[in-house]
mmCIF file of C-alpha atoms in Angstrom:
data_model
loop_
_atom_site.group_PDB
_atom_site.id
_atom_site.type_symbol
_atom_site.label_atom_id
_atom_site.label_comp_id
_atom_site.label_asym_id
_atom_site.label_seq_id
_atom_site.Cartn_x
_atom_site.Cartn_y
_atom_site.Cartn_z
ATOM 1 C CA UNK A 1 37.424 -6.263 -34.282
ATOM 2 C CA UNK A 2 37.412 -3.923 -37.373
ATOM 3 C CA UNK A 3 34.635 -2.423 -38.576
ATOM 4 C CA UNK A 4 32.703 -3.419 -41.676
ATOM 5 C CA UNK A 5 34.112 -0.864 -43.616
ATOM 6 C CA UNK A 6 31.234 -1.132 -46.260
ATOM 7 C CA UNK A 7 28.961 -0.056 -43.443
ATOM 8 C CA UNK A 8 31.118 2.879 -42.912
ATOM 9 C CA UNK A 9 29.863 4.187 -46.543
ATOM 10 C CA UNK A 10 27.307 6.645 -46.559
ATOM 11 C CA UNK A 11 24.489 5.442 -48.765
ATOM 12 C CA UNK A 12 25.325 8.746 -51.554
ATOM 13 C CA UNK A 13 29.140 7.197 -52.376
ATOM 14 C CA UNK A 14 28.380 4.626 -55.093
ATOM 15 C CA UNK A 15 30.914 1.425 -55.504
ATOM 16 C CA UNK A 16 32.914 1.020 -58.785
ATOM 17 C CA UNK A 17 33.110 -2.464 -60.599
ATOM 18 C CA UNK A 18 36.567 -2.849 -59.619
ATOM 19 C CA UNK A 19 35.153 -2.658 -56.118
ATOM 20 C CA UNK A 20 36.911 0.906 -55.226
ATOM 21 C CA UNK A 21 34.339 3.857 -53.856
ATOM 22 C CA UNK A 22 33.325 6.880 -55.792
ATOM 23 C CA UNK A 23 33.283 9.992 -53.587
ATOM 24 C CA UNK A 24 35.695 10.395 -49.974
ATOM 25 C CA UNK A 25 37.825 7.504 -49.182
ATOM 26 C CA UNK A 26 37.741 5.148 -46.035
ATOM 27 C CA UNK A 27 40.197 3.979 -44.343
ATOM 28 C CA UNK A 28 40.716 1.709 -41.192
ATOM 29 C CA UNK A 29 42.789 4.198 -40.058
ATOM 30 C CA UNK A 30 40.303 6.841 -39.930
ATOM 31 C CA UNK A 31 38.815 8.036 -36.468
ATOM 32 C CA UNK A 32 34.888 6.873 -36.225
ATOM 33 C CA UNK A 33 32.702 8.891 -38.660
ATOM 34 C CA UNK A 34 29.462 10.840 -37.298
ATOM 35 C CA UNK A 35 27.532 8.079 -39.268
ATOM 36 C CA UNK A 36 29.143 5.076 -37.447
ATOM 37 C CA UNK A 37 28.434 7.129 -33.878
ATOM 38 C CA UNK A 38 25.190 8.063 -34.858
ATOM 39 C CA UNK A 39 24.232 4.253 -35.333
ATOM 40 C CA UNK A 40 25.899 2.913 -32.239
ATOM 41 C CA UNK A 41 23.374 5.473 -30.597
ATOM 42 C CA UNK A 42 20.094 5.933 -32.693
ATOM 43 C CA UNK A 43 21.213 1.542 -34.558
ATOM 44 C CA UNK A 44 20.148 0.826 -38.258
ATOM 45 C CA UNK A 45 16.672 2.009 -37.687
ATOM 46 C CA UNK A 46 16.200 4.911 -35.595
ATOM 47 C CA UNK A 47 12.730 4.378 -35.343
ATOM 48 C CA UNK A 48 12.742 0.945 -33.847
ATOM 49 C CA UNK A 49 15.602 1.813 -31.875
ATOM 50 C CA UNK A 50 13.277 4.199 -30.518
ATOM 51 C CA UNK A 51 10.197 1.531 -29.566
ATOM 52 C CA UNK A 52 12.486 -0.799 -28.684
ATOM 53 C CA UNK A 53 13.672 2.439 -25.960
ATOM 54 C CA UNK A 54 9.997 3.140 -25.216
ATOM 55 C CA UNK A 55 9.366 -0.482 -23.942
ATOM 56 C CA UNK A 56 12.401 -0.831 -22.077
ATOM 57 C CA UNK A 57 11.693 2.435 -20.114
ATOM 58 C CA UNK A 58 7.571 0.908 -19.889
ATOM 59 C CA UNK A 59 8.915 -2.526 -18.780
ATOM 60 C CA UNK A 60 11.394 -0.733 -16.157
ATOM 61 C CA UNK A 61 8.828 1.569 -14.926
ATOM 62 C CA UNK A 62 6.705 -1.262 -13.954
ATOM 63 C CA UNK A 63 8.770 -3.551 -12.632
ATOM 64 C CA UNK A 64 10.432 -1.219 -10.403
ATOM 65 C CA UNK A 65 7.295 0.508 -9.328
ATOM 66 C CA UNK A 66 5.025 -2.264 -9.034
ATOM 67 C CA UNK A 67 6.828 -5.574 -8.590
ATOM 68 C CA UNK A 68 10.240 -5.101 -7.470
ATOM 69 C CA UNK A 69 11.004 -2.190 -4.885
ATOM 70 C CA UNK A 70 14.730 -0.892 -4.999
ATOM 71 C CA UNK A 71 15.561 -0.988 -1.472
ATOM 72 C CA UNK A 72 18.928 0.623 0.230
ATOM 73 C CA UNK A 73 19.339 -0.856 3.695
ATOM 74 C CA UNK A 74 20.833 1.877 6.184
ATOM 75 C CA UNK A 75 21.701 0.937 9.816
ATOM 76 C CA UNK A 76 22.936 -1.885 11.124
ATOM 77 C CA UNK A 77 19.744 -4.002 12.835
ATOM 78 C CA UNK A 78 20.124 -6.394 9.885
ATOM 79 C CA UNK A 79 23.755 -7.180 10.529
ATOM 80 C CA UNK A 80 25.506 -9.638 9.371
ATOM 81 C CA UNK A 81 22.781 -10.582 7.245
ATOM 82 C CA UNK A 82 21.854 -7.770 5.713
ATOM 83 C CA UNK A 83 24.884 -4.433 5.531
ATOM 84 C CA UNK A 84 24.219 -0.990 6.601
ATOM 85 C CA UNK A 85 24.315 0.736 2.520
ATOM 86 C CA UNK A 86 23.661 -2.504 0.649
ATOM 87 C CA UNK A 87 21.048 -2.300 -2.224
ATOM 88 C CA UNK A 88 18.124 -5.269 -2.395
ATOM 89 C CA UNK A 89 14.843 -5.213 -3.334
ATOM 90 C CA UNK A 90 11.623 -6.137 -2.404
ATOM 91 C CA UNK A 91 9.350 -8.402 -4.202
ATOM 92 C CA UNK A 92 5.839 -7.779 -4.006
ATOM 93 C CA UNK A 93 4.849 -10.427 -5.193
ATOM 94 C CA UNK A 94 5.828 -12.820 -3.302
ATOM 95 C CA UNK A 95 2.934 -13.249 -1.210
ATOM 96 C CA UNK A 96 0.435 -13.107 -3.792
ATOM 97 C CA UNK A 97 0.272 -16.856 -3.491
ATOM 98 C CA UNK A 98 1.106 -17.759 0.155
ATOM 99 C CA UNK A 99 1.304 -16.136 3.229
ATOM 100 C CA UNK A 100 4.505 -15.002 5.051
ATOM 101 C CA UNK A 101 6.679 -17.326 6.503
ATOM 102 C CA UNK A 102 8.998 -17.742 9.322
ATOM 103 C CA UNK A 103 12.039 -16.652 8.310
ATOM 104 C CA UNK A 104 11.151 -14.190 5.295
ATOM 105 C CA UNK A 105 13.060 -11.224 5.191
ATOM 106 C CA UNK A 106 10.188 -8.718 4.982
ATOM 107 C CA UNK A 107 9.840 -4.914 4.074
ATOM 108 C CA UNK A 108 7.341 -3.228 6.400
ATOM 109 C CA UNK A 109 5.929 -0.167 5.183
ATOM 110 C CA UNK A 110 5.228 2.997 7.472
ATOM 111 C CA UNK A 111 3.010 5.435 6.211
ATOM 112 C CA UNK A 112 3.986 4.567 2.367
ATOM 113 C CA UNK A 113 5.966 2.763 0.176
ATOM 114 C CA UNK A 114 9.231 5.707 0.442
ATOM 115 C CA UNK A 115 11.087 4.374 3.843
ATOM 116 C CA UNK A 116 10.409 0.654 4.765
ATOM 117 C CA UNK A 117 11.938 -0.754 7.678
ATOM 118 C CA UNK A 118 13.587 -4.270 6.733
ATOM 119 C CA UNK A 119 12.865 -7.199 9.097
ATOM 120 C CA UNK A 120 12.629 -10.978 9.479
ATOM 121 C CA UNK A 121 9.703 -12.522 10.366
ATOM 122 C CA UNK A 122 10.037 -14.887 13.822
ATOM 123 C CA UNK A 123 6.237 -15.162 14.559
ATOM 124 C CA UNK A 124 3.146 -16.199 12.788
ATOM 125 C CA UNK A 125 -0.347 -14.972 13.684
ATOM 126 C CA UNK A 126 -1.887 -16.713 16.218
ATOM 127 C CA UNK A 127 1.781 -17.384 17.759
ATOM 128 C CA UNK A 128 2.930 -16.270 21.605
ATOM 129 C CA UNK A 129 6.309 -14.849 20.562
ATOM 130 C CA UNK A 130 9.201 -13.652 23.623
ATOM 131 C CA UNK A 131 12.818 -14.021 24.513
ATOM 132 C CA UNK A 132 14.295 -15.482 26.739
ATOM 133 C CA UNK A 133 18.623 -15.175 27.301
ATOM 134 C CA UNK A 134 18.490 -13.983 23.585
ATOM 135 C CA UNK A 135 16.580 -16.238 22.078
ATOM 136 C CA UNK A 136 13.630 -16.264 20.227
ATOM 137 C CA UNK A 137 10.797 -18.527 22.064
ATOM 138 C CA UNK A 138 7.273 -19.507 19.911
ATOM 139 C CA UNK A 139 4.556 -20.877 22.301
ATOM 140 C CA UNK A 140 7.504 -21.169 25.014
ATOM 141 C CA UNK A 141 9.943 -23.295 22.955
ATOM 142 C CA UNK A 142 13.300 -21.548 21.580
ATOM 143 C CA UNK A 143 13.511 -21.250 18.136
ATOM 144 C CA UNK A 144 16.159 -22.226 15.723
ATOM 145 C CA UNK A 145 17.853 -19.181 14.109
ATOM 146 C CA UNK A 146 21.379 -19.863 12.281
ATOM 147 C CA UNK A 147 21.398 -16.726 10.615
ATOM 148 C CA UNK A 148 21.565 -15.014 14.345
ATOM 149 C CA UNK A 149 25.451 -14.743 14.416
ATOM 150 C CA UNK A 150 25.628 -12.165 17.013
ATOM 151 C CA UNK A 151 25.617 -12.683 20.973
ATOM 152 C CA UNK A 152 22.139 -11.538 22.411
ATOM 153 C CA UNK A 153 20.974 -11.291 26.225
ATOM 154 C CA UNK A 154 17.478 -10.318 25.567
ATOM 155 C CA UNK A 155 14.493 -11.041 27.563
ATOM 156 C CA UNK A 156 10.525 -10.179 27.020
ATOM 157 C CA UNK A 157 7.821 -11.115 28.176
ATOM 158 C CA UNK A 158 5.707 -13.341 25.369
ATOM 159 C CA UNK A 159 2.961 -11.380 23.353
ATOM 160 C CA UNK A 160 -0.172 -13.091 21.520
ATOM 161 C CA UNK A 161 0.033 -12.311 18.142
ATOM 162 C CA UNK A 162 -3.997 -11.771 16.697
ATOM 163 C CA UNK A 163 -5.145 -13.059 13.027
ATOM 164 C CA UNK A 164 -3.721 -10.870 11.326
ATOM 165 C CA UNK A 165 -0.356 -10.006 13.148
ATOM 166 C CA UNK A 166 2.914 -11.104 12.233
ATOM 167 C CA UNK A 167 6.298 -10.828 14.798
ATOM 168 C CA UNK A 168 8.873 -9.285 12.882
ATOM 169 C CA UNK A 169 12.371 -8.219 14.153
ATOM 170 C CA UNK A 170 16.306 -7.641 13.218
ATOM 171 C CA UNK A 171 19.115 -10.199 12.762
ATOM 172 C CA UNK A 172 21.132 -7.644 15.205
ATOM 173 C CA UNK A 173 20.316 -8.804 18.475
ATOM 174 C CA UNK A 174 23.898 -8.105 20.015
ATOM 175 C CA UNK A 175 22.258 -4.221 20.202
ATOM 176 C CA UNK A 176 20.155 -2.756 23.875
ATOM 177 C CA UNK A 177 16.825 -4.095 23.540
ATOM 178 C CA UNK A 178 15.323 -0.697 23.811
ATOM 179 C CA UNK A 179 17.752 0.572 20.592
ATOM 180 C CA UNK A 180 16.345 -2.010 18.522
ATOM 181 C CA UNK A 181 13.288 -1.478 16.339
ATOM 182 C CA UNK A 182 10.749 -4.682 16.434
ATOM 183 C CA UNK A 183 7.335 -5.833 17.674
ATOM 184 C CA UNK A 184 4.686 -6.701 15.777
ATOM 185 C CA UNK A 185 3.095 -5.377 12.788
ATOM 186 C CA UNK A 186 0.025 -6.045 10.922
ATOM 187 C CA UNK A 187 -0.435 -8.248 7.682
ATOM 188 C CA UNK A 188 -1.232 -5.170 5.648
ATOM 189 C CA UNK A 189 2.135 -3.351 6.627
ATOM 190 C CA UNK A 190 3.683 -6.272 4.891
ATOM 191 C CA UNK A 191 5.194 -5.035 1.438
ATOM 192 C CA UNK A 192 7.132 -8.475 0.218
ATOM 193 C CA UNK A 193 10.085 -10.048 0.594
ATOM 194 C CA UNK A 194 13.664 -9.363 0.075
ATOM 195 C CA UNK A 195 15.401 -10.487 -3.276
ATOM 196 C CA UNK A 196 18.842 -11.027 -2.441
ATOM 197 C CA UNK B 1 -5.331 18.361 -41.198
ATOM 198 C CA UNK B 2 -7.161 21.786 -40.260
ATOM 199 C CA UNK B 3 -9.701 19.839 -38.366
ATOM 200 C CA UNK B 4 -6.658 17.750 -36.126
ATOM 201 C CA UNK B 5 -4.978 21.031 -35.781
ATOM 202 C CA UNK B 6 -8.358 22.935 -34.303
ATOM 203 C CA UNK B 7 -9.160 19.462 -32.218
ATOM 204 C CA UNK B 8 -5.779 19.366 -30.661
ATOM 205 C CA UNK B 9 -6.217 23.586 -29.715
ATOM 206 C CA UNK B 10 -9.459 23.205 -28.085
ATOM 207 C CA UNK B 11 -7.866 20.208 -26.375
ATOM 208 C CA UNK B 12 -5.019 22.341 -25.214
ATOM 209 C CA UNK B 13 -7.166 25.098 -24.071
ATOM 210 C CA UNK B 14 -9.354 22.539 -22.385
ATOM 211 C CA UNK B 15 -6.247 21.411 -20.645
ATOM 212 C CA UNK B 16 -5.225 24.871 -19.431
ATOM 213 C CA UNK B 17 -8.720 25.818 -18.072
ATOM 214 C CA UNK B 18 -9.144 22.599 -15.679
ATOM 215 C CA UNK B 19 -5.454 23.543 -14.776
ATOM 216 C CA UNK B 20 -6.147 26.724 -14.055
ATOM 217 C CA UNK B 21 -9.166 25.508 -12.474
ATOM 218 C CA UNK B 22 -7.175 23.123 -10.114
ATOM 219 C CA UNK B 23 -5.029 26.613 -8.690
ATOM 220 C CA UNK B 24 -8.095 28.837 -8.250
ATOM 221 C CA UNK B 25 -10.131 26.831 -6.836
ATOM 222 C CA UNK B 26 -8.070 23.574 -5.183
ATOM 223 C CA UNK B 27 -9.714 20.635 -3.225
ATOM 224 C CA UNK B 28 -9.591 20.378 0.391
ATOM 225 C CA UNK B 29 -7.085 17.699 -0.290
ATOM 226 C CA UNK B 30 -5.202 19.806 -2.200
ATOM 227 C CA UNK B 31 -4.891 22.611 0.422
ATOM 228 C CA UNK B 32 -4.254 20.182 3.285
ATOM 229 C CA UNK B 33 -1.304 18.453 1.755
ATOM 230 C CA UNK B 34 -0.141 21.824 0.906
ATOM 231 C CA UNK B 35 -0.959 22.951 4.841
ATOM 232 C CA UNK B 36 1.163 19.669 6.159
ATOM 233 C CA UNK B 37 4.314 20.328 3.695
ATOM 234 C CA UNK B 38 4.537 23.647 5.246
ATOM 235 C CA UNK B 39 4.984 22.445 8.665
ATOM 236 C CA UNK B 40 7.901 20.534 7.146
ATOM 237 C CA UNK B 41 9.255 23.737 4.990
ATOM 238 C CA UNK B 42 8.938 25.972 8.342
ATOM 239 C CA UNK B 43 10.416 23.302 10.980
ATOM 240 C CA UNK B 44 13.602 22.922 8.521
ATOM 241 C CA UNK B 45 16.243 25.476 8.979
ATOM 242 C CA UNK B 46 19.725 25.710 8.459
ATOM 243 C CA UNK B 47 22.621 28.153 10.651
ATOM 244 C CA UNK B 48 22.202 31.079 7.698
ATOM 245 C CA UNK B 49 18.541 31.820 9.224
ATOM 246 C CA UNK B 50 18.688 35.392 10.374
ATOM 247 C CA UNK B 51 17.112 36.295 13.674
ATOM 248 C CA UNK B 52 14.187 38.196 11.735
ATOM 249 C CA UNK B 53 13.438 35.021 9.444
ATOM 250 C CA UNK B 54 13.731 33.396 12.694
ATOM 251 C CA UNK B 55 10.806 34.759 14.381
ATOM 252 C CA UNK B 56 9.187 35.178 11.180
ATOM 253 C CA UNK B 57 8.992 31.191 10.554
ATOM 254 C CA UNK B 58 8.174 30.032 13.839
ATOM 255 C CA UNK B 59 5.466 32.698 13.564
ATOM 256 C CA UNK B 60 4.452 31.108 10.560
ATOM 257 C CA UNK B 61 4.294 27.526 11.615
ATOM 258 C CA UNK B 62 2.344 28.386 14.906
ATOM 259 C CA UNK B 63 -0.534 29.942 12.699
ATOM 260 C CA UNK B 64 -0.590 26.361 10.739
ATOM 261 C CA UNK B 65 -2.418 25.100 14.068
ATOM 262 C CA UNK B 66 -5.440 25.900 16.108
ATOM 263 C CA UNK B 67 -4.709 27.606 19.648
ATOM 264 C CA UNK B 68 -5.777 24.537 21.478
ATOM 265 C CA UNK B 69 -3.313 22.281 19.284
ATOM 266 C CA UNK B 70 -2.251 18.809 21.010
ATOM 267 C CA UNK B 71 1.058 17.536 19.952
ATOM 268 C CA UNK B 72 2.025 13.602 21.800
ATOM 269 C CA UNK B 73 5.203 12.372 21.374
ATOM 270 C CA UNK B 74 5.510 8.387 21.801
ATOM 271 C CA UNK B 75 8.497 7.184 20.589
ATOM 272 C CA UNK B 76 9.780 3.626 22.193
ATOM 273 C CA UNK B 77 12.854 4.149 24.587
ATOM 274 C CA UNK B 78 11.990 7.851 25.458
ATOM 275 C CA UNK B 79 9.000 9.110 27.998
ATOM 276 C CA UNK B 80 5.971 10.332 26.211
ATOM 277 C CA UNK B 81 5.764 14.121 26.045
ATOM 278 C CA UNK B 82 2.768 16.109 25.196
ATOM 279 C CA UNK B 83 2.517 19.740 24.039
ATOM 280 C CA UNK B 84 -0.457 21.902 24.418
ATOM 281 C CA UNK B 85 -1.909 25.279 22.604
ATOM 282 C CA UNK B 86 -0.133 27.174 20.104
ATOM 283 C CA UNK B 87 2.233 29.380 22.308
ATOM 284 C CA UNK B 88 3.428 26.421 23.529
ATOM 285 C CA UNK B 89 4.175 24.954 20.427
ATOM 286 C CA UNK B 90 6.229 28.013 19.321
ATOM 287 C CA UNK B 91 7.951 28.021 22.370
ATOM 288 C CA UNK B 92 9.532 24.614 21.377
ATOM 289 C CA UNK B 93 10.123 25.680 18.015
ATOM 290 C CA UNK B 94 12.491 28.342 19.049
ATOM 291 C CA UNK B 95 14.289 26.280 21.614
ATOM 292 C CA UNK B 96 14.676 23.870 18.720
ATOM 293 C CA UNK B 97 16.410 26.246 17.172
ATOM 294 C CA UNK B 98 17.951 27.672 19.947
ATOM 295 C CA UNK B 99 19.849 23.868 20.669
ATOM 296 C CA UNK B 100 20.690 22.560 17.417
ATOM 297 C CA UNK B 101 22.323 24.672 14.051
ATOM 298 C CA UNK B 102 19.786 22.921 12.089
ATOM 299 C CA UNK B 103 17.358 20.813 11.147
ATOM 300 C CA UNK B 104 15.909 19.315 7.360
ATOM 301 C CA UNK B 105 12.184 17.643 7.988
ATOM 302 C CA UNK B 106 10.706 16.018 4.455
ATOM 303 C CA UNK B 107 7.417 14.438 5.191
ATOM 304 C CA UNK B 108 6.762 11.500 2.757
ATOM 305 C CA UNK B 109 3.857 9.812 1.702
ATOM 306 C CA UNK B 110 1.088 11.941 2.644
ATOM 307 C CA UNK B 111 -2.313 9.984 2.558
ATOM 308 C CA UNK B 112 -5.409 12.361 2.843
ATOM 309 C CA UNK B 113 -8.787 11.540 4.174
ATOM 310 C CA UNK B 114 -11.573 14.128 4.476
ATOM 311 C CA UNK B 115 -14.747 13.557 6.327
ATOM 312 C CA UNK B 116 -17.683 13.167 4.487
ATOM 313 C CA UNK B 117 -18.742 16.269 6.014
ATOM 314 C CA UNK B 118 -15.664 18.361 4.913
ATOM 315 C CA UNK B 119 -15.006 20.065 7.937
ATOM 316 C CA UNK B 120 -12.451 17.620 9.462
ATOM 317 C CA UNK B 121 -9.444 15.732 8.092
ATOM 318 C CA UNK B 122 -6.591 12.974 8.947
ATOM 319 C CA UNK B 123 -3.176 12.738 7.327
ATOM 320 C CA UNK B 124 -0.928 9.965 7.770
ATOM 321 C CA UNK B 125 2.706 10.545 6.728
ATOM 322 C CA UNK B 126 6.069 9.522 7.224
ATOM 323 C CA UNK B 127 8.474 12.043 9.083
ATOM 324 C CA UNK B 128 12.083 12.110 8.143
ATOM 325 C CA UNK B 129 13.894 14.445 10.041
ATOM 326 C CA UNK B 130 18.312 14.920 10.029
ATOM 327 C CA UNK B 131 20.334 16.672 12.234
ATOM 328 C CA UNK B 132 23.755 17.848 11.513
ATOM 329 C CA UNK B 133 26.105 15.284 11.029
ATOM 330 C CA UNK B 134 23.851 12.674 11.205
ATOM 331 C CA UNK B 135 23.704 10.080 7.736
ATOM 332 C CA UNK B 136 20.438 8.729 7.843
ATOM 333 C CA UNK B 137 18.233 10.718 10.287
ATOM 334 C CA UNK B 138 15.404 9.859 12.225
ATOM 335 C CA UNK B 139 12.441 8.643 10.487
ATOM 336 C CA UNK B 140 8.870 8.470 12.275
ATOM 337 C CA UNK B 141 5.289 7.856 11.119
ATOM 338 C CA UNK B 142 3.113 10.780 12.501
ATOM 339 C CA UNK B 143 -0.804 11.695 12.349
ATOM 340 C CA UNK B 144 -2.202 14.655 11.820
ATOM 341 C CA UNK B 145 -6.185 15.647 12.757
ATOM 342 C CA UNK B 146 -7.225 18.977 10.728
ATOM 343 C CA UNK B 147 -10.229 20.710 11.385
ATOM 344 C CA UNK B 148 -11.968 23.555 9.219
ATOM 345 C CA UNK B 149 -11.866 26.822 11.204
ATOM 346 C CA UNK B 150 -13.539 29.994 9.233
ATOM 347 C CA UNK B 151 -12.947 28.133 5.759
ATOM 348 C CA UNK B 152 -9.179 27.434 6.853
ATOM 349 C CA UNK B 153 -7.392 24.076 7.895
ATOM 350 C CA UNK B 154 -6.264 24.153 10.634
ATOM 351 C CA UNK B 155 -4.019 21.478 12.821
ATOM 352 C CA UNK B 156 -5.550 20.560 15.998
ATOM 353 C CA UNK B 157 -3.536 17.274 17.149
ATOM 354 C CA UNK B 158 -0.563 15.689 16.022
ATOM 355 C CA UNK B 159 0.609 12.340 17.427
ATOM 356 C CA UNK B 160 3.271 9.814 16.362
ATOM 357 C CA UNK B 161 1.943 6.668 15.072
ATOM 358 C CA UNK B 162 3.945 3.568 16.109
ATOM 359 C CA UNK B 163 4.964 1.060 13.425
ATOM 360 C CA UNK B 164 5.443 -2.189 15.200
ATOM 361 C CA UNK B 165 3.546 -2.305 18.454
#
């Protein structure tokens, strides 16, 4: 992949008829002029190059700050699902047209949108949610979880879950109950759902 | 092009007056979420704090609150604790520092609200707070009541606010 060397030309060297260049001499040879740098950086026209930078940082800007939230998970309540370090992020728009729903991987805010914890949701409002020899129960019947991997010996008593509350808790249930971080947390609280 | 240049000046100076404004004369918001980052500044310290800075600090962060301060700790797996008036609150801050080399506290997401009758206030934040040799830290959503006392905020209870219930 050569370069065109005609591009190489700055537009004061003028071309002879026989097709040789009036002025300093190219070769392929030569190292890369400031010209060819300085269009690999600023392109043909600097000020479209420019725009075309000015919407890329808008378009980022918003979808980062308003749609998708880069997430890094830290700790291990998520395991194996989810990695303690791994980067994800969290759609907020997701429930813009349905509710959440069993199995969503949720971020739950705290006070803001900085630190979220990360959580799946195993009960639905309205729902009596408890465990029972490590397994989830919903109105007193276990529930199906394949992406549990990890032996668990919880018990809890059931909880009603109100209109508005959702029961949300890690894939990590090989940890002490009273290590683990999960109960249940209001619809508001809910930021969206996981990407990856 | 006189005109532009004469718009944009008195558009400048504009700017710089409700600036200036802003610092002489700040909202209540303003000086509260100033208030509640201090308490963060004068909790963190590292092993290089000097016995004078010491003192100095915890003396400091006492004065943030009001003498009858209430302070509940409820965090699931440990008992709830409760800490009452100022000298007791500045008694814990030196045995904090006293058990541990040192401490960084960043509070995040400070949301404001004033009473429409300006004299009392609630904060809701999230506490991050990392020990030595610890990664991630220990991260805990807190509330703090404010009260005006002789034209100055002061902090009368904090309590930790729990997540998931």
């Amino acid at each position: 992949m050569s370069p065109d060397l005609s591009r190489l030309i700055s537009p004061a060297t003028k071309a002879r008829p026989d097709g040789s260049v009036a002025g300093s001499t190219v070769n392929s040879d030569a190292t890369p002029s400031p010209s060819w740098l300085r269009r690999l950086i600023l392109g043909r026209n600097p000020r479209f190059t420019l725009i075309r930078a000015g919407v890329l940082a808008l378009t980022a800007f918003i979808v980062f700050r308003f749609i998708l939230i880069p997430v890094r998970v830290t700790g291990g309540s998520m395991e194996p699902t989810y990695h303690d370090r791994r980067v994800n992020f969290i759609n907020q728009l997701a429930y813009r047209s349905h509710e959440p729903r069993r199995g969503d991987v949720v971020g739950v805010r705290f006070a803001g949108r900085s630190v979220m914890l990360l959580k799946r949701v195993v009960g639905l409002p309205g729902e009596l949610i408890g465990f029972s020899n490590g397994r989830v129960t919903v109105n007193g019947r276990p529930l199906d979880e394949p992406y549990v991997k990890l032996p668990s010996d919880w018990n809890r008593y059931p909880v009603q879950l109100g209109p508005e509350d959702y029961f949300v808790v890690g894939d990590n249930r090989s940890m002490p109950i009273e290590n683990h971080t999960f109960g249940i947390c209001k619809r508001e609280r809910i930021l969206g759902r996981t990407l990856l | 092009m006189k005109i532009l240049f004469r718009l944009a000046l008195v558009a400048a100076l504009a700017g710089v007056v409700w600036w200036g404004w802003g610092k002489l004369f700040p909202k209540d918001e303003e000086v509260i979420r100033q208030r509640v980052n201090r308490v963060a500044a004068l909790i963190t310290f590292d092993g290089k704090e000097g016995n004078f800075a010491k003192v100095a600090n915890v003396e400091e962060f006492a004065n943030l609150f009001d003498m009858e301060v209430e302070v509940v700790v409820d965090t699931p797996g440990y008992a709830q604790q409760i800490l009452t008036g100022r000298t007791d609150l500045r008694q814990q801050a030196f045995a904090v520092r006293s058990a541990i080399s040192s401490l960084e506290v960043k509070f995040l997401d400070l949301n404001v609200t004033v009473d429409p009758n300006r004299t009392n206030a609630t904060v809701l934040l999230t506490g991050q707070a990392k020990m030595p040799k610890e990664r991630d830290g220990f991260v805990q959503e807190l509330k703090f009541i404010l009260r005006k006392v002789e034209g100055k905020w002061l902090i009368y209870r904090v309590e930790t606010v729990r997540t998931l219930t």
